PDB file of N, CA and C in Angstrom:
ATOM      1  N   UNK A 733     219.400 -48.639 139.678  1.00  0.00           N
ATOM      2  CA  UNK A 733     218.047 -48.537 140.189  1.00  0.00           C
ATOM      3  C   UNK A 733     217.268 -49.755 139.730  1.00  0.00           C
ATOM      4  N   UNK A 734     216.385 -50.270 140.781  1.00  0.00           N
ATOM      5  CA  UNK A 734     215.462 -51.773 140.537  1.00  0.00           C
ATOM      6  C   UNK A 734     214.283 -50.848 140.045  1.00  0.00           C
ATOM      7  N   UNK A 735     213.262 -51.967 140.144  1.00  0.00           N
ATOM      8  CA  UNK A 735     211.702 -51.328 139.161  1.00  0.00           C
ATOM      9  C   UNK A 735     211.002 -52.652 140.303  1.00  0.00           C
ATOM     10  N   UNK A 736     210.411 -52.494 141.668  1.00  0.00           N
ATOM     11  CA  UNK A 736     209.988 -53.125 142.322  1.00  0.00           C
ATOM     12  C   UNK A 736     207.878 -52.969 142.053  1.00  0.00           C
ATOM     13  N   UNK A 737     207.671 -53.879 142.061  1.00  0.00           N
ATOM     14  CA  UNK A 737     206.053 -53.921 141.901  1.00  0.00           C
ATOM     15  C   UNK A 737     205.049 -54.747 142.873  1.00  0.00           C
ATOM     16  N   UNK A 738     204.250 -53.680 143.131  1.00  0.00           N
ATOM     17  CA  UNK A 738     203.501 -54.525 144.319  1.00  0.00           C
ATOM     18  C   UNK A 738     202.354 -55.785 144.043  1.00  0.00           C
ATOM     19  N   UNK A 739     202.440 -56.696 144.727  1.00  0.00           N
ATOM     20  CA  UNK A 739     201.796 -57.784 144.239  1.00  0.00           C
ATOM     21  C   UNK A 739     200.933 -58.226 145.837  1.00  0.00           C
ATOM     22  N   UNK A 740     199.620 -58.654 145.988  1.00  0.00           N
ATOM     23  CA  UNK A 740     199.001 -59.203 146.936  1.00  0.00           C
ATOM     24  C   UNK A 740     199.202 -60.267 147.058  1.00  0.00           C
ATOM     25  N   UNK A 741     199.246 -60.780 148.552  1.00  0.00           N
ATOM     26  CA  UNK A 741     199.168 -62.123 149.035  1.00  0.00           C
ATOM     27  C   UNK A 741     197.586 -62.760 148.917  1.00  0.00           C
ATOM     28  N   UNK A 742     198.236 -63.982 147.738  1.00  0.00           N
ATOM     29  CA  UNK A 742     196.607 -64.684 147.890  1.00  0.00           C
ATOM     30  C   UNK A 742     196.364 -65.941 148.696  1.00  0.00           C
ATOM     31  N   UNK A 743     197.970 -66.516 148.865  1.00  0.00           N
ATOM     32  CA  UNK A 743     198.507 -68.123 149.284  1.00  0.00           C
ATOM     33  C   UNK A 743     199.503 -68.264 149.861  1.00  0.00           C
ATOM     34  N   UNK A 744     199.846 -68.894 150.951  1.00  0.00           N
ATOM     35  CA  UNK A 744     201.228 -69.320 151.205  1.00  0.00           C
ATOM     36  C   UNK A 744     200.632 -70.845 151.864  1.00  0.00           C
ATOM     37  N   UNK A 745     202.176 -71.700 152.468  1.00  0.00           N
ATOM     38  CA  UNK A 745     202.045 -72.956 152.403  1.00  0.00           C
ATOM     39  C   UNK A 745     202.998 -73.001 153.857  1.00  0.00           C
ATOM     40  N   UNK A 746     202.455 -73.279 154.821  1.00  0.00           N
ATOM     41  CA  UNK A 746     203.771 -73.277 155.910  1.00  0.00           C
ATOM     42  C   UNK A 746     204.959 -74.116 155.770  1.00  0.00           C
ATOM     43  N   UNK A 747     206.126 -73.777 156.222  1.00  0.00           N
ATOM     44  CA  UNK A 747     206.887 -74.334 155.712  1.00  0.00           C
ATOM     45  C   UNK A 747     207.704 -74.464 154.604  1.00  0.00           C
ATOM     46  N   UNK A 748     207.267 -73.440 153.606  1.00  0.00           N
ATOM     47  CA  UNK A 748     208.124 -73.253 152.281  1.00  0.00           C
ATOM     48  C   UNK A 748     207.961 -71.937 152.426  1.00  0.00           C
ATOM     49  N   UNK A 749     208.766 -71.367 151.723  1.00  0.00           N
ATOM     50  CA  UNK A 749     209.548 -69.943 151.442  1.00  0.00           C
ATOM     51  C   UNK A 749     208.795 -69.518 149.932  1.00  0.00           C
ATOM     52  N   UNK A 750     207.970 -70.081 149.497  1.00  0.00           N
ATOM     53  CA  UNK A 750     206.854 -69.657 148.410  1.00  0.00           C
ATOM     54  C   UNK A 750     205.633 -68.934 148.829  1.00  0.00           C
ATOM     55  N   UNK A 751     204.994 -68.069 147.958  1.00  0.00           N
ATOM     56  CA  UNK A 751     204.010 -67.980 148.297  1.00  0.00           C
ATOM     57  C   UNK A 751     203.181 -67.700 146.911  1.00  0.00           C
ATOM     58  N   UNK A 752     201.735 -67.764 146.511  1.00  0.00           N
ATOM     59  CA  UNK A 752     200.747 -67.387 145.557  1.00  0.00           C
ATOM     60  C   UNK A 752     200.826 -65.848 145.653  1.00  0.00           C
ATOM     61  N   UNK A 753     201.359 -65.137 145.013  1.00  0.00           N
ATOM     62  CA  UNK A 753     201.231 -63.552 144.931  1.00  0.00           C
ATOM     63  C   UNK A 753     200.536 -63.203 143.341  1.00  0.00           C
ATOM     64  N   UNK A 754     199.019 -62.538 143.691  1.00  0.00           N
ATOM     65  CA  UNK A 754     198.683 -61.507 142.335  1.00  0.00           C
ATOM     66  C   UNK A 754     199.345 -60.278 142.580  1.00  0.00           C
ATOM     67  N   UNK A 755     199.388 -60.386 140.956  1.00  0.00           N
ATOM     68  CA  UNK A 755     200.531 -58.904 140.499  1.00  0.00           C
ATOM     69  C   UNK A 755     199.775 -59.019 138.839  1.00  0.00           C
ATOM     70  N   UNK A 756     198.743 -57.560 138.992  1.00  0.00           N
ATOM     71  CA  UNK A 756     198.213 -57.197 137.808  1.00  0.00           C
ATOM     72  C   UNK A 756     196.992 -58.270 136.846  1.00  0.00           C
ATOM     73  N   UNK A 757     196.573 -58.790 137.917  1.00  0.00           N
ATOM     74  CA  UNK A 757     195.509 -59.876 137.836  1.00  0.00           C
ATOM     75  C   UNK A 757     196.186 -61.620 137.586  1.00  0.00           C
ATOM     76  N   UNK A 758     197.373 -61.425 137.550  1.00  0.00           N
ATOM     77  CA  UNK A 758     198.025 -63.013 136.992  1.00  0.00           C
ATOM     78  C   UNK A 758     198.564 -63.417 138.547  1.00  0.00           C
ATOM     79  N   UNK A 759     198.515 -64.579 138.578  1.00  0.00           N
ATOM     80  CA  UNK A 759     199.232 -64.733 139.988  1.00  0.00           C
ATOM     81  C   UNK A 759     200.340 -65.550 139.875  1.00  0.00           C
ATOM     82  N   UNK A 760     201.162 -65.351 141.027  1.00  0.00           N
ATOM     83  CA  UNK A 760     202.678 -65.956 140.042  1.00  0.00           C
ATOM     84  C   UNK A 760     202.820 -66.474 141.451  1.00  0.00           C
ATOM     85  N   UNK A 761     204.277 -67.319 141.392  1.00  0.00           N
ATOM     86  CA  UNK A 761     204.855 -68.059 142.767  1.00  0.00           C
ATOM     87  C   UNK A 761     205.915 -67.062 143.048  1.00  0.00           C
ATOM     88  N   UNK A 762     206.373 -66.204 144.267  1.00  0.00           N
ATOM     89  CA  UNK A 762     207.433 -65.663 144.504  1.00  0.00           C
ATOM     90  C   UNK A 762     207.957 -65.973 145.544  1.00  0.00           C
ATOM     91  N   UNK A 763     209.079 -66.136 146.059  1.00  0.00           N
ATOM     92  CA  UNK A 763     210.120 -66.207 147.089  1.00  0.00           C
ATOM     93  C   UNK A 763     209.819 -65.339 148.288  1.00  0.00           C
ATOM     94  N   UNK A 764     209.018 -65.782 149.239  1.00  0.00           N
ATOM     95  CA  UNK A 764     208.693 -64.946 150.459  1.00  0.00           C
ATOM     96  C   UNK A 764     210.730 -65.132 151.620  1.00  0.00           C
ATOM     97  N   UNK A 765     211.421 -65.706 151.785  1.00  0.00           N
ATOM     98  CA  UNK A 765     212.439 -66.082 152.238  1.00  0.00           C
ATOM     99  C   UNK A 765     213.246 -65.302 152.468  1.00  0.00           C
ATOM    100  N   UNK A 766     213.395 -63.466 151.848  1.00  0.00           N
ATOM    101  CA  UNK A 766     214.402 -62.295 152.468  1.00  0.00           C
ATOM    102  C   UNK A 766     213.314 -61.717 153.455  1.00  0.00           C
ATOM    103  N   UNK A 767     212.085 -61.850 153.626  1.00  0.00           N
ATOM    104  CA  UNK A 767     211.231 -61.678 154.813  1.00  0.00           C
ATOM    105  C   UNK A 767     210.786 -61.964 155.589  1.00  0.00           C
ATOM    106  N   UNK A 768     210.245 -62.104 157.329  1.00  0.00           N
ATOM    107  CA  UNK A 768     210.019 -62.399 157.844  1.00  0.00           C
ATOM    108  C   UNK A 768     208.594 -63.366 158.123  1.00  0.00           C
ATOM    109  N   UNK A 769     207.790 -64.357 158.277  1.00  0.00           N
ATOM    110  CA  UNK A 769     206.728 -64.379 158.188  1.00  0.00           C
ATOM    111  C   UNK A 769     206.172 -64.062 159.495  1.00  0.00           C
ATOM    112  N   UNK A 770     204.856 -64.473 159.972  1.00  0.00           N
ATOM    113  CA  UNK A 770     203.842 -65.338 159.192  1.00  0.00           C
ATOM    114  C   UNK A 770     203.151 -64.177 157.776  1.00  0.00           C
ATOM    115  N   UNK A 771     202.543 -64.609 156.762  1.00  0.00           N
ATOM    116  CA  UNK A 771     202.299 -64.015 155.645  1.00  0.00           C
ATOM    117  C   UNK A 771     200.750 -63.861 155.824  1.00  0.00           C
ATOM    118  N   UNK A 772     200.040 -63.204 155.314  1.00  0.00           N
ATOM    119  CA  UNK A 772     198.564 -62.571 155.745  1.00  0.00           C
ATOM    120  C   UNK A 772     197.886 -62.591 154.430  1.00  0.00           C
ATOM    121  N   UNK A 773     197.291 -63.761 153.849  1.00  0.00           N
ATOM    122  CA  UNK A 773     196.395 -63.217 152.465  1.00  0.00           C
ATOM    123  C   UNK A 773     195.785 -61.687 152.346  1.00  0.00           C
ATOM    124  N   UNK A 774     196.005 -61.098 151.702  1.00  0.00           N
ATOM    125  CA  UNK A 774     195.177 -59.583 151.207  1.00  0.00           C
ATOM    126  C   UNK A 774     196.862 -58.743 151.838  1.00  0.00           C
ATOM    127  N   UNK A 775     197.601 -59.405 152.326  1.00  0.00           N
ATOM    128  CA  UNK A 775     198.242 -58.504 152.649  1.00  0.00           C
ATOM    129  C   UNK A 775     199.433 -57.799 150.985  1.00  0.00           C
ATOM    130  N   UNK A 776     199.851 -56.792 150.673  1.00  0.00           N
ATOM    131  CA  UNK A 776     200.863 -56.233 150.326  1.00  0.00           C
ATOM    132  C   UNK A 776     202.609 -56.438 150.363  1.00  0.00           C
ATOM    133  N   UNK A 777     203.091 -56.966 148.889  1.00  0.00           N
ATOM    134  CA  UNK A 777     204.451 -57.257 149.207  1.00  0.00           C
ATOM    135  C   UNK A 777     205.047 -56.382 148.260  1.00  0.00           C
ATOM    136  N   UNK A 778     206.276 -56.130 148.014  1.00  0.00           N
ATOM    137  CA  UNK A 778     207.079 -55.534 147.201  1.00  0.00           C
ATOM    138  C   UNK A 778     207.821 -56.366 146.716  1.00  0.00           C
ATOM    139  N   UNK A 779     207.942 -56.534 145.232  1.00  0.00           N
ATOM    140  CA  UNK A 779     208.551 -58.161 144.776  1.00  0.00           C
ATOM    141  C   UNK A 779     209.923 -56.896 143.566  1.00  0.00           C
ATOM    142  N   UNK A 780     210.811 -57.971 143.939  1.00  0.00           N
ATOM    143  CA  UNK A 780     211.664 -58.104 142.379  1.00  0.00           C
ATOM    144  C   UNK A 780     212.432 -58.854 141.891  1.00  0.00           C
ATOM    145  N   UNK A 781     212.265 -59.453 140.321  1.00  0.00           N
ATOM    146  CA  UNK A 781     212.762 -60.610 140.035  1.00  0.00           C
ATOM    147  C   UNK A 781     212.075 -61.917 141.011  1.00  0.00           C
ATOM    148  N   UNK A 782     211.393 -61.941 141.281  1.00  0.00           N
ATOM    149  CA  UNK A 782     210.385 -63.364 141.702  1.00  0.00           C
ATOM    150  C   UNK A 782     210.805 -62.846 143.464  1.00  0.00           C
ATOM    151  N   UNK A 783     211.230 -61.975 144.067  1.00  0.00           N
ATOM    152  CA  UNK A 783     211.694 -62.167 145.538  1.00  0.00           C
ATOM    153  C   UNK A 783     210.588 -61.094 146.156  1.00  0.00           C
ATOM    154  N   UNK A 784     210.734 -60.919 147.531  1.00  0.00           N
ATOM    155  CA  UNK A 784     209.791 -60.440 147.936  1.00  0.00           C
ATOM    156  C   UNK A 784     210.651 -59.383 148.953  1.00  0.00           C
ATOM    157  N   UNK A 785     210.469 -58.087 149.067  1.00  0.00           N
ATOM    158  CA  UNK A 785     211.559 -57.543 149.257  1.00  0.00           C
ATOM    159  C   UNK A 785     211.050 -56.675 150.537  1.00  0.00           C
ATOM    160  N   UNK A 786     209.628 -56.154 150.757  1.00  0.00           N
ATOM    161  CA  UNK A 786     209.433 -55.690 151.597  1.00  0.00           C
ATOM    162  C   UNK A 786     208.040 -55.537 152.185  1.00  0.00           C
ATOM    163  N   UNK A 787     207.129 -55.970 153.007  1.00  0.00           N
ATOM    164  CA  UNK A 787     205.892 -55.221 153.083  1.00  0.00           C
ATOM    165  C   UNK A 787     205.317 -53.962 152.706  1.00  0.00           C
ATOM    166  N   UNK A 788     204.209 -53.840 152.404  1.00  0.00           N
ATOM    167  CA  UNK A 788     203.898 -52.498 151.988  1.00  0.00           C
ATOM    168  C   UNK A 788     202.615 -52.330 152.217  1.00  0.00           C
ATOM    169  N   UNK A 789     201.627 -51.246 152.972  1.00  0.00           N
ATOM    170  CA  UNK A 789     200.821 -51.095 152.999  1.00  0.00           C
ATOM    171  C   UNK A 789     199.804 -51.100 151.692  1.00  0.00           C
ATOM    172  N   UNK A 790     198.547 -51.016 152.408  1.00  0.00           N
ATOM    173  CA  UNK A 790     197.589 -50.722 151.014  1.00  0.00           C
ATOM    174  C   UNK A 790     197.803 -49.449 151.182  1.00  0.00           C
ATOM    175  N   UNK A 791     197.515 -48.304 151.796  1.00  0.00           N
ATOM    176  CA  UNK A 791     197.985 -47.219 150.490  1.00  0.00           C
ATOM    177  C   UNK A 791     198.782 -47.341 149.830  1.00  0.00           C
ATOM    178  N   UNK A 792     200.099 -47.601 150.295  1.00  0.00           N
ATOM    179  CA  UNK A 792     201.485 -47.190 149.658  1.00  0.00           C
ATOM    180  C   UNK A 792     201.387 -48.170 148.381  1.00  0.00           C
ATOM    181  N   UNK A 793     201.256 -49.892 148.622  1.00  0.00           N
ATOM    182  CA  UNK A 793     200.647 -50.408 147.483  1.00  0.00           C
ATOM    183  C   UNK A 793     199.360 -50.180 146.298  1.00  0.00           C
ATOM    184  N   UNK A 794     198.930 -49.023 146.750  1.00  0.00           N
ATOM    185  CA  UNK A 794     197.526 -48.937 145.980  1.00  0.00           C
ATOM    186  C   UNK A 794     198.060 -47.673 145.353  1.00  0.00           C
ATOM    187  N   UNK A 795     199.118 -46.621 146.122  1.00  0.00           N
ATOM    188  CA  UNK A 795     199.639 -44.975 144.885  1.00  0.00           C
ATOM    189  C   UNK A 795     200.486 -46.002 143.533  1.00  0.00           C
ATOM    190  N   UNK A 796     201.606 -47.396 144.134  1.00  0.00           N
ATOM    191  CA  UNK A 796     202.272 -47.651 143.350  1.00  0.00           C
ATOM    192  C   UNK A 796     201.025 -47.725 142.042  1.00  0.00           C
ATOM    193  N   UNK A 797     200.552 -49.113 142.033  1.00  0.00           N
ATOM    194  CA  UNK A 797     199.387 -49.314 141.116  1.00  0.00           C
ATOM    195  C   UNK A 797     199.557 -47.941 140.513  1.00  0.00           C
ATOM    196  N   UNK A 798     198.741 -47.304 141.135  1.00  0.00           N
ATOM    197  CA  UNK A 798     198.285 -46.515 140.028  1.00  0.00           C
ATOM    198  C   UNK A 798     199.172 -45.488 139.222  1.00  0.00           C
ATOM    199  N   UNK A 799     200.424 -45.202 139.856  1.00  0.00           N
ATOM    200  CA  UNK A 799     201.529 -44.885 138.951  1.00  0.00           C
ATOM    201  C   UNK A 799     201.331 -45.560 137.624  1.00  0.00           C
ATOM    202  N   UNK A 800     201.797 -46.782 137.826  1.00  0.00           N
ATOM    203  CA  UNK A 800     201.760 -48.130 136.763  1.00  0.00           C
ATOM    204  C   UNK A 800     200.563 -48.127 136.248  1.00  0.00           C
ATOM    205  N   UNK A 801     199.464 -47.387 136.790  1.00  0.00           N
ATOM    206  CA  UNK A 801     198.367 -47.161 135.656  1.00  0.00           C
ATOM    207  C   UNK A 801     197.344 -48.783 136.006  1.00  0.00           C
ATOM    208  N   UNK A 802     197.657 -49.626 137.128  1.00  0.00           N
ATOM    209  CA  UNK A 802     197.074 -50.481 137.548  1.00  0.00           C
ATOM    210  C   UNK A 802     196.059 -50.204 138.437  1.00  0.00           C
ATOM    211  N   UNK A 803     195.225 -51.238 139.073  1.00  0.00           N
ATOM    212  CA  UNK A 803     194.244 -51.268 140.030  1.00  0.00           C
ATOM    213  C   UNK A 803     194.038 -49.540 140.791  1.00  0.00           C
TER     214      UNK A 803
END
């Protein structure tokens, strides 16, 4: 079993497979590249190990949070 965590789109860059994702107020660089784009600032990703694994709504991203006791 993985431990996947939702992180918002704040940035991407056309043309690279990076993007600016906050996850828990820090924002990190993760691997948008096992997903499809175009990428949507404010939008919802499911990351693990720096990759980006699936879209996820804001609810569904906003119950995770708060499992995790986040946002």
């Amino acid at each position: 079993m993985c431990l996947g965590i939702p992180g918002r789109i704040v940035r991407t860059t056309p043309g690279l497979d990076l993007g600016q994702v906050e996850v828990a107020g820090v924002v990190r660089e993760i691997n948008l590249a096992l997903l499809d784009g175009p990428f949507v600032p404010g939008e919802y990703i499911l990351i693990h190990s720096g990759f980006a694994l699936e879209r996820m709504s804001p609810e569904r991203a906003a119950d995770a949070l708060a499992f995790f006791g986040g946002e």
